[in-house]
Amino acid sequence: MKPVVISGTGLFTPPNSISNDELVTAFNAYVELFNAEHADKIAAGEVTALEPSSSAFIEKASGIKSRYVMEKAGILDPTRMTPRIKERADEELSLQAEICIAAARQALARAGRTPADIDMVLVAASNMQRAYPAMAVEVQEALGIEGYGFDMNVACSSATFAIQTAAAAVQTGQARAVLVLDPEITSAHLNFRDRDSHFIFGDACTAMVIEAADTATSEHQFEILDSKLKTKFSNNIRNNFGFMNRFDEDGVGQPDKLFRQQGRKVFKEVCPMAAAMIRDTVEHAGLKIEDISRFWLHQANLSMNQLIVRTLLGRDATPEEAPVILDRYANTSSAGSIIAFHSHQDDLTSGANGVICSFGAGYSIGCVVVRKK
């Protein structure tokens, strides 16, 4: 198979950041309002009183200190706790397409490519803004790209699954180059009234240009040495929002139509799966774990990443070996590992090996082994 490279990456970061302290202040104000409103039922044992949160709890549980969001005033309003973003007319550029284009332009510039060089656009993310037309086709039109585009969803593993899909398209001659985009507006599906998860997610969009090595001219090339994908069904991370919600009015607006997870089960089950997946993919690429200079892991939970790398190395990883962006960006779903890759790649020397690995709902795990050119 012809060699394929990631020749450029891009990142869109929203202008608004929310610290843990800001988030906790809003959440605790909501808790006070709820408990006051339901005081009689709480006293009668008919309703369970809500518990306040704290910045210390959030950082200990996740390693997160802040997160970027598309709009923060609505999130921090204890009577609303949802972003305030107006719908756009069908004739206007969609919000998700807008952030895709911002990240795409940066990736194209780093790759030394123009839209005329791209034959395929792949938008891979946990939640699409709409059902159809595909977001990828709108982005393709806005950038003036010929060829084709489509959307895909493998939750937090969408980006790594997209890398393999894009690489296959290049190897089979279906596309000279592929633009992969991961627009994660996670604040739209996060329940900011849930103490166990209100702090988890942040918004961002990443972009990658994937093309044949023999035509790439970029100074930022990483050859894709091998990749492996795995899925295993689990209800431990779930969101029931979908086309059929209107069938049963009783379910409209219920908490299960937003993100929810059983965190302890996810931690216990996913960590060993991810570690085994990384080891298998590295060995299949003809390398050893000791040959890997950098692990760009899914940025969901600091303790998960520390455990996975400790399992592989037999020791704690240094900040250089397993860079963390989770503290500033929070969990940006499929974009997380690519933000880490984009932000912590330029210092590597030619010939250095690395692993991009993501894991999430499904369960889904994607692992890609790359080498700096």
XYZ file of N, CA and C in Angstrom, residues 41-272:
696
model
N -41.332 18.831 49.395
C -41.205 17.450 48.930
C -39.901 16.810 49.413
N -38.863 17.610 49.530
C -37.597 17.094 50.068
C -37.786 16.689 51.525
N -38.484 17.548 52.293
C -38.744 17.255 53.702
C -39.607 16.010 53.864
N -40.513 15.782 52.889
C -41.401 14.615 52.956
C -40.750 13.360 52.400
N -39.537 13.499 51.878
C -38.839 12.340 51.324
C -39.284 11.963 49.924
N -40.031 12.838 49.263
C -40.527 12.556 47.918
C -39.542 12.969 46.830
N -38.661 13.905 47.170
C -37.643 14.390 46.226
C -36.308 14.406 46.943
N -35.260 14.012 46.233
C -33.916 14.020 46.810
C -33.281 15.389 46.619
N -32.766 15.939 47.682
C -32.097 17.239 47.605
C -30.830 17.123 46.763
N -30.576 18.149 45.978
C -29.354 18.174 45.176
C -28.179 18.602 46.036
N -26.998 18.071 45.704
C -25.779 18.411 46.433
C -24.954 19.412 45.640
N -24.316 20.358 46.313
C -23.462 21.319 45.607
C -22.190 20.655 45.090
N -21.551 21.316 44.153
C -20.282 20.849 43.602
C -19.159 21.735 44.127
N -17.930 21.443 43.718
C -16.785 22.266 44.120
C -15.671 22.127 43.090
N -14.848 23.145 42.981
C -13.722 23.102 42.047
C -12.742 21.997 42.417
N -12.553 21.786 43.704
C -11.632 20.734 44.153
C -12.136 19.364 43.723
N -13.456 19.143 43.845
C -14.040 17.873 43.421
C -13.831 17.654 41.926
N -14.069 18.687 41.128
C -13.949 18.569 39.679
C -12.521 18.226 39.272
N -11.553 18.963 39.816
C -10.167 18.726 39.421
C -9.677 17.356 39.878
N -10.088 16.938 41.055
C -9.676 15.618 41.541
C -10.293 14.509 40.703
N -11.556 14.687 40.311
C -12.264 13.651 39.560
C -11.806 13.548 38.116
N -11.335 14.678 37.542
C -11.088 14.685 36.097
C -9.745 15.252 35.655
N -9.166 16.143 36.446
C -7.970 16.852 36.002
C -8.293 18.112 35.223
N -9.578 18.428 35.089
C -10.024 19.595 34.321
C -10.005 20.853 35.193
N -9.489 21.949 34.632
C -9.469 23.222 35.337
C -10.355 24.274 34.661
N -10.543 24.140 33.357
C -11.383 25.075 32.610
C -11.784 24.419 31.303
N -12.656 25.103 30.560
C -13.084 24.600 29.264
C -13.498 25.773 28.376
N -13.333 25.596 27.055
C -13.767 26.600 26.094
C -15.168 26.250 25.599
N -16.001 27.261 25.407
C -17.370 27.037 24.940
C -17.732 28.096 23.902
N -18.708 27.768 23.068
C -19.147 28.704 22.039
C -19.877 29.897 22.637
N -20.582 29.682 23.757
C -21.302 30.773 24.437
C -21.380 30.431 25.911
N -21.064 31.371 26.781
C -20.973 31.033 28.204
C -22.069 31.638 29.074
N -22.669 32.757 28.667
C -23.653 33.426 29.534
C -24.830 32.514 29.842
N -25.335 31.804 28.839
C -26.465 30.911 29.067
C -26.126 29.746 29.967
N -24.890 29.256 29.855
C -24.441 28.144 30.700
C -24.355 28.580 32.155
N -23.917 29.815 32.373
C -23.701 30.303 33.734
C -24.948 30.940 34.345
N -26.051 30.938 33.610
C -27.322 31.434 34.134
C -28.011 30.283 34.866
N -28.110 30.332 36.198
C -28.673 29.193 36.945
C -30.133 28.894 36.636
N -30.822 29.819 35.978
C -32.209 29.563 35.585
C -32.310 28.956 34.184
N -31.178 28.838 33.487
C -31.174 28.300 32.120
C -30.196 27.138 31.969
N -28.887 27.413 32.161
C -27.811 26.416 32.114
C -27.751 25.678 30.775
N -27.921 26.434 29.710
C -27.787 25.970 28.334
C -27.255 27.142 27.514
N -26.343 26.915 26.577
C -25.843 28.039 25.768
C -26.962 28.750 25.034
N -26.822 30.063 24.862
C -27.773 30.852 24.077
C -27.153 31.125 22.709
N -27.541 30.360 21.728
C -27.044 30.531 20.364
C -28.242 30.506 19.428
N -28.470 31.598 18.722
C -29.634 31.705 17.843
C -29.512 30.773 16.646
N -30.652 30.232 16.232
C -30.670 29.444 15.008
C -30.381 30.348 13.812
N -29.750 29.774 12.805
C -29.470 30.517 11.583
C -30.409 30.056 10.476
N -30.661 30.959 9.555
C -31.501 30.614 8.408
C -30.802 29.566 7.552
N -31.572 28.795 6.815
C -31.005 27.763 5.962
C -30.007 28.333 4.961
N -30.184 29.586 4.583
C -29.296 30.209 3.596
C -27.972 30.670 4.212
N -27.884 30.691 5.539
C -26.658 31.112 6.212
C -25.747 29.914 6.457
N -24.445 30.191 6.613
C -23.492 29.142 6.942
C -23.785 28.606 8.340
N -23.862 27.311 8.473
C -24.154 26.702 9.768
C -23.008 26.928 10.746
N -23.338 26.946 12.031
C -22.325 27.164 13.063
C -21.251 26.086 13.022
N -21.658 24.832 12.889
C -20.680 23.746 12.870
C -19.784 23.836 11.627
N -20.357 24.222 10.502
C -19.556 24.413 9.294
C -18.579 25.569 9.467
N -19.014 26.596 10.168
C -18.171 27.779 10.386
C -16.895 27.422 11.141
N -17.021 26.646 12.204
C -15.817 26.304 12.973
C -14.964 25.288 12.222
N -15.596 24.457 11.393
C -14.842 23.541 10.535
C -13.933 24.322 9.584
N -14.491 25.355 8.979
C -13.736 26.146 8.004
C -12.557 26.845 8.666
N -12.760 27.342 9.886
C -11.670 28.006 10.602
C -10.510 27.045 10.853
N -10.822 25.832 11.311
C -9.770 24.834 11.550
C -9.177 24.345 10.243
N -10.011 24.202 9.219
C -9.550 23.699 7.925
C -8.524 24.621 7.287
N -8.758 25.918 7.351
C -7.829 26.863 6.728
C -6.442 26.752 7.367
N -6.402 26.549 8.663
C -5.115 26.402 9.339
C -4.424 25.109 8.915
N -5.181 24.019 8.835
C -4.598 22.735 8.432
C -4.096 22.792 6.991
N -4.869 23.409 6.112
C -4.450 23.539 4.717
C -3.167 24.355 4.607
N -3.068 25.421 5.381
C -1.869 26.261 5.348
C -0.641 25.473 5.819
N -0.787 24.720 6.909
C 0.345 23.930 7.416
C 0.729 22.821 6.430
N -0.253 22.315 5.701
C 0.029 21.262 4.730
C 0.547 21.824 3.409
N 0.458 23.139 3.229
C 0.860 23.736 1.958
C -0.098 23.393 0.841
N -1.384 23.236 1.196
C -2.402 22.848 0.223
C -3.496 23.910 0.118
N -4.238 23.839 -0.974
C -5.398 24.697 -1.183
C -6.624 23.796 -1.345
N -7.821 24.363 -1.287
C -9.007 23.537 -1.493
C -8.992 22.759 -2.812
N -8.295 23.283 -3.829
C -8.230 22.605 -5.119
C -7.482 21.281 -5.043
N -6.684 21.098 -3.990
C -5.913 19.858 -3.832
C -6.702 18.767 -3.119
N -7.851 19.100 -2.561
C -8.634 18.162 -1.751
C -9.738 17.519 -2.589
N -9.876 16.205 -2.471
C -10.920 15.482 -3.196
C -12.020 14.947 -2.289
N -11.807 14.972 -0.983
C -12.772 14.363 -0.067
C -12.783 15.136 1.251
N -13.967 15.396 1.762
C -14.133 16.052 3.057
C -14.874 15.096 3.977
N -14.302 14.864 5.127
C -14.882 13.932 6.098
C -15.077 14.664 7.418
N -16.327 14.861 7.823
C -16.633 15.487 9.109
C -16.986 14.380 10.093
N -16.158 14.219 11.103
C -16.300 13.115 12.059
C -16.412 13.698 13.455
N -17.563 13.482 14.106
C -17.796 14.074 15.420
C -18.885 13.317 16.165
N -19.000 13.573 17.457
C -19.979 12.883 18.285
C -21.410 13.299 17.981
N -21.611 14.563 17.683
C -22.960 15.070 17.460
C -22.971 16.041 16.300
N -23.788 15.749 15.301
C -23.930 16.653 14.168
C -25.016 17.693 14.453
N -24.860 18.864 13.873
C -25.808 19.950 14.086
C -27.193 19.599 13.551
N -27.224 18.796 12.501
C -28.504 18.402 11.900
C -28.335 17.017 11.285
N -29.472 16.485 10.846
C -29.453 15.150 10.237
C -28.940 15.191 8.799
N -29.424 16.128 8.020
C -29.007 16.260 6.629
C -29.444 17.623 6.110
N -28.782 18.187 5.083
C -27.645 17.622 4.354
C -26.428 17.441 5.265
N -25.517 16.584 4.846
C -24.320 16.321 5.648
C -23.527 17.605 5.869
N -22.985 17.744 7.078
C -22.154 18.905 7.373
C -20.950 18.950 6.437
N -20.415 17.784 6.089
C -19.239 17.725 5.221
C -19.512 18.337 3.853
N -20.728 18.138 3.348
C -21.064 18.673 2.037
C -21.181 20.194 2.094
N -21.697 20.718 3.200
C -21.766 22.169 3.359
C -20.368 22.775 3.445
N -19.483 22.137 4.191
C -18.104 22.613 4.293
C -17.420 22.545 2.930
N -17.627 21.450 2.221
C -17.066 21.285 0.878
C -17.483 22.438 -0.033
N -18.784 22.775 0.011
C -19.309 23.864 -0.820
C -18.704 25.203 -0.410
N -18.614 25.438 0.890
C -18.115 26.723 1.379
C -16.635 26.935 1.034
N -15.865 25.857 1.019
C -14.439 25.955 0.711
C -14.162 25.867 -0.789
N -15.151 25.467 -1.573
C -14.947 25.340 -3.010
C -14.179 24.095 -3.390
N -14.456 22.996 -2.681
C -13.762 21.734 -2.921
C -14.589 20.864 -3.865
N -13.961 20.334 -4.909
C -14.622 19.376 -5.792
C -14.565 17.997 -5.137
N -15.257 17.029 -5.725
C -15.214 15.683 -5.163
C -16.419 15.382 -4.321
N -16.205 14.867 -3.102
C -17.331 14.414 -2.284
C -17.008 14.556 -0.802
N -18.063 14.449 0.010
C -17.888 14.529 1.449
C -19.005 13.805 2.159
N -18.741 13.369 3.372
C -19.785 12.744 4.179
C -19.433 12.849 5.661
N -20.464 12.628 6.490
C -20.300 12.686 7.940
C -20.156 11.278 8.497
N -19.510 11.179 9.653
C -19.450 9.908 10.366
C -19.413 10.159 11.866
N -19.920 9.203 12.624
C -20.004 9.344 14.076
C -19.591 8.041 14.739
N -18.469 8.096 15.438
C -18.042 6.987 16.293
C -17.728 7.564 17.671
N -18.554 8.546 18.064
C -18.412 9.225 19.354
C -16.988 9.753 19.519
N -16.379 9.524 20.678
C -15.065 10.111 20.965
C -13.943 9.546 20.099
N -14.195 8.442 19.408
C -13.189 7.852 18.525
C -13.363 8.289 17.079
N -14.232 9.237 16.820
C -14.533 9.630 15.443
C -13.292 10.063 14.670
N -12.386 10.793 15.293
C -11.216 11.305 14.575
C -10.275 10.187 14.144
N -9.999 9.241 15.034
C -9.082 8.164 14.670
C -9.710 7.222 13.649
N -11.010 6.973 13.758
C -11.693 6.182 12.736
C -11.649 6.920 11.396
N -11.747 8.245 11.436
C -11.706 9.041 10.210
C -10.320 9.012 9.574
N -9.274 8.977 10.397
C -7.919 8.907 9.856
C -7.755 7.648 9.007
N -8.211 6.513 9.529
C -8.080 5.275 8.764
C -8.948 5.318 7.504
N -10.151 5.873 7.616
C -11.039 5.984 6.455
C -10.406 6.856 5.381
N -9.816 7.968 5.805
C -9.161 8.878 4.868
C -7.935 8.231 4.232
N -7.131 7.552 5.040
C -5.929 6.892 4.524
C -6.295 5.847 3.474
N -7.365 5.093 3.717
C -7.803 4.077 2.759
C -8.231 4.716 1.441
N -8.900 5.868 1.530
C -9.331 6.561 0.309
C -8.133 7.009 -0.521
N -7.077 7.462 0.134
C -5.861 7.873 -0.573
C -5.154 6.652 -1.165
N -5.056 5.590 -0.380
C -4.345 4.390 -0.836
C -5.023 3.721 -2.025
N -6.347 3.801 -2.077
C -7.081 3.171 -3.173
C -7.270 4.097 -4.373
N -6.768 5.317 -4.267
C -6.855 6.248 -5.379
C -8.168 6.986 -5.493
N -9.048 6.864 -4.487
C -10.319 7.579 -4.529
C -10.145 9.070 -4.283
N -9.048 9.444 -3.607
C -8.789 10.850 -3.316
C -7.292 11.100 -3.285
N -6.890 12.240 -3.828
C -5.488 12.637 -3.709
C -5.181 13.058 -2.275
N -6.108 13.806 -1.707
C -5.946 14.295 -0.339
C -7.324 14.409 0.290
N -7.378 14.207 1.604
C -8.630 14.218 2.355
C -8.535 15.252 3.470
N -9.596 16.019 3.632
C -9.695 16.965 4.744
C -10.591 16.347 5.806
N -10.024 16.055 6.978
C -10.762 15.464 8.096
C -11.034 16.550 9.127
N -12.285 16.672 9.542
C -12.695 17.723 10.473
C -13.458 17.117 11.645
N -13.185 17.638 12.841
C -13.821 17.131 14.067
C -14.425 18.298 14.849
N -15.618 18.747 14.449
C -16.254 19.905 15.097
C -17.092 19.480 16.299
N -16.566 19.645 17.477
C -17.247 19.167 18.678
C -17.836 20.331 19.474
N -19.119 20.606 19.250
C -19.839 21.590 20.063
C -20.551 20.798 21.154
N -19.764 20.327 22.097
C -20.271 19.405 23.120
C -21.193 20.083 24.122
N -21.112 21.409 24.218
C -21.971 22.122 25.178
C -23.447 21.990 24.809
N -23.726 21.532 23.577
C -25.110 21.352 23.161
C -25.741 20.098 23.749
N -24.930 19.097 24.093
C -25.496 17.841 24.597
C -25.060 17.526 26.030
N -24.511 18.521 26.715
C -24.083 18.315 28.100
C -25.163 18.810 29.061
N -25.462 18.008 30.062
C -26.438 18.376 31.086
C -25.713 19.172 32.178
N -25.799 20.478 32.121
C -25.097 21.335 33.076
C -25.760 21.337 34.454
N -26.841 20.563 34.611
C -27.510 20.438 35.906
C -27.203 19.107 36.577
N -26.286 18.335 35.996
C -25.908 17.035 36.542
C -24.557 17.159 37.241
N -24.545 16.996 38.551
C -23.312 17.193 39.322
C -22.183 16.288 38.857
N -22.507 15.069 38.403
C -21.472 14.108 38.031
C -20.852 14.369 36.666
N -21.513 15.207 35.841
C -20.968 15.385 34.491
C -20.975 16.827 33.985
N -21.479 17.779 34.770
C -21.648 19.140 34.251
C -20.333 19.811 33.881
N -19.226 19.271 34.344
C -17.908 19.869 34.151
C -17.090 19.198 33.055
N -17.583 18.126 32.470
C -16.736 17.241 31.671
C -16.290 17.853 30.342
N -17.219 18.454 29.606
C -16.945 18.753 28.199
C -16.612 20.205 27.910
N -15.947 20.398 26.754
C -15.668 21.712 26.200
C -15.817 21.664 24.693
N -15.860 22.832 24.058
C -16.051 22.928 22.611
C -14.724 23.198 21.904
N -14.577 22.649 20.698
C -13.394 22.885 19.865
C -13.615 22.215 18.519
N -12.750 22.522 17.567
C -12.774 21.837 16.275
C -11.345 21.635 15.789
N -11.038 20.430 15.350
C -9.718 20.129 14.796
C -9.834 19.776 13.322
N -8.712 19.859 12.622
C -8.673 19.546 11.202
C -7.356 18.859 10.866
N -7.400 17.973 9.891
C -6.200 17.294 9.403
C -6.267 17.171 7.886
N -5.126 17.317 7.242
C -4.998 16.989 5.822
C -4.237 15.678 5.729
N -4.823 14.716 5.028
C -4.225 13.387 4.873
C -4.050 13.143 3.388
N -2.813 12.822 2.974
C -2.502 12.690 1.555
C -1.384 11.680 1.328
N -1.135 11.376 0.068
C -0.077 10.437 -0.289
C 1.288 11.045 0.028
N 2.181 10.224 0.553
C 3.506 10.713 0.942
C 4.309 11.201 -0.260
N 4.096 10.577 -1.406
C 4.932 10.934 -2.561
C 4.570 12.273 -3.177
N 3.444 12.863 -2.752
C 3.074 14.182 -3.260
C 3.114 15.260 -2.187
N 3.303 14.868 -0.931
C 3.285 15.827 0.181
C 4.541 16.687 0.175
N 4.374 17.965 0.471
C 5.505 18.898 0.505
C 5.645 19.603 1.843
N 4.761 19.322 2.763
C 4.726 20.025 4.045
C 5.956 19.735 4.900
N 6.240 20.674 5.802
C 7.302 20.473 6.794
C 6.769 19.798 8.054
N 5.499 19.452 8.062
C 4.854 18.901 9.266
C 4.287 17.510 9.009
N 5.000 16.682 8.293
C 4.463 15.380 7.887
C 4.673 14.295 8.944
N 3.628 13.491 9.134
C 3.708 12.289 9.952
C 3.178 11.119 9.116
N 4.034 10.157 8.834
C 3.608 8.989 8.073
C 2.746 8.087 8.951
N 1.646 7.610 8.403
C 0.785 6.672 9.115
C 1.351 5.269 8.922
N 1.930 4.715 9.983
C 2.566 3.395 9.896
C 1.552 2.265 10.013
N 0.566 2.445 10.868
C -0.438 1.399 11.075
C -1.607 1.999 11.847
N -2.730 1.325 11.770
C -3.904 1.759 12.541
C -4.765 0.545 12.830
N -5.542 0.675 13.912
C -6.428 -0.411 14.309
C -7.664 0.179 14.963
N -8.814 -0.394 14.650
C -10.085 0.076 15.184
C -10.797 -1.064 15.888
N -11.556 -0.721 16.935
C -12.294 -1.745 17.670
C -13.566 -1.136 18.248
N -14.659 -1.899 18.190
C -15.892 -1.488 18.851
C -16.456 -2.648 19.660
N -17.101 -2.302 20.765
C -17.747 -3.288 21.631
C -18.940 -2.600 22.285
N -20.124 -3.144 22.101
C -21.318 -2.440 22.556
C -21.372 -2.301 24.081
N -21.736 -1.112 24.522
C -21.896 -0.826 25.948
C -22.892 0.313 26.109
N -23.713 0.238 27.142
C -24.648 1.319 27.493
C -24.053 2.290 28.510
N -22.809 2.100 28.880
C -22.231 2.899 29.959
C -21.971 4.353 29.581
N -21.936 4.646 28.276
C -21.912 6.034 27.798
C -23.012 6.111 26.753
N -23.975 6.984 26.959
C -25.147 6.947 26.080
C -25.809 8.317 25.983
N -26.439 8.562 24.822
C -27.262 9.740 24.579
C -28.417 9.290 23.695
N -29.670 9.379 24.184
C -30.824 8.842 23.470
C -31.528 9.848 22.560
N -30.907 11.013 22.345
C -31.527 11.989 21.458
C -31.515 11.449 20.034
N -32.650 11.515 19.355
C -32.686 10.979 17.999
C -33.985 11.241 17.278
N -34.075 10.682 16.070
C -35.203 10.925 15.183
C -36.539 10.491 15.773
N -36.537 9.458 16.597
C -37.791 8.875 17.060
C -38.269 9.415 18.395
N -37.598 10.451 18.924
C -38.008 11.013 20.211
C -39.457 11.504 20.194
N -39.913 11.996 19.053
C -41.268 12.551 18.970
C -42.344 11.460 19.003
N -41.952 10.186 18.897
C -42.938 9.105 18.982
C -43.624 9.077 20.342
N -42.847 9.378 21.386
C -43.361 9.306 22.756
C -43.097 10.643 23.442
N -44.140 11.439 23.602
C -43.979 12.780 24.164
C -43.449 12.762 25.587
N -43.643 11.656 26.321
C -43.180 11.589 27.709
C -41.659 11.691 27.810
N -40.976 11.357 26.734
C -39.514 11.369 26.784
C -38.884 12.666 26.346
N -39.675 13.556 25.772
C -39.134 14.806 25.247
C -38.550 15.647 26.382
N -37.293 16.057 26.232
C -36.644 16.905 27.223
C -36.119 16.183 28.439
N -36.208 14.863 28.467
C -35.725 14.111 29.627
C -34.196 14.045 29.637
N -33.595 13.835 30.820
C -32.129 13.832 30.931
C -31.421 12.818 30.034
N -32.096 11.720 29.680
C -31.414 10.714 28.864
C -31.232 11.173 27.420
N -31.806 12.323 27.059
C -31.609 12.875 25.720
C -30.362 13.752 25.660
N -29.625 13.797 26.760
C -28.328 14.461 26.836
C -27.273 13.414 27.202
N -26.023 13.843 27.259
C -24.937 12.923 27.622
C -25.128 12.368 29.027
N -24.869 11.089 29.181
C -24.828 10.472 30.516
C -23.887 9.280 30.462
N -23.281 8.988 31.586
C -22.357 7.864 31.635
C -22.285 7.300 33.045
N -21.825 6.061 33.118
C -21.493 5.427 34.389
C -19.966 5.423 34.471
N -19.445 6.516 35.009
C -18.020 6.793 34.941
C -17.112 5.719 35.497
N -17.475 5.149 36.634
C -16.604 4.147 37.251
C -16.497 2.900 36.379
N -17.627 2.492 35.799
C -17.602 1.323 34.908
C -16.772 1.613 33.665
N -16.911 2.817 33.117
C -16.144 3.193 31.932
C -14.651 3.127 32.236
N -14.259 3.692 33.353
C -12.848 3.703 33.751
C -12.322 2.273 33.845
N -13.063 1.427 34.541
C -12.612 0.057 34.790
C -12.522 -0.771 33.518
N -13.443 -0.545 32.598
C -13.505 -1.387 31.402
C -12.669 -0.859 30.240
N -12.602 0.452 30.073
C -11.949 1.023 28.898
C -10.428 1.078 29.031
N -9.923 1.366 30.221
C -8.469 1.513 30.387
C -7.692 0.275 29.923
N -8.027 -0.927 30.375
C -7.281 -2.097 29.893
C -7.479 -2.346 28.403
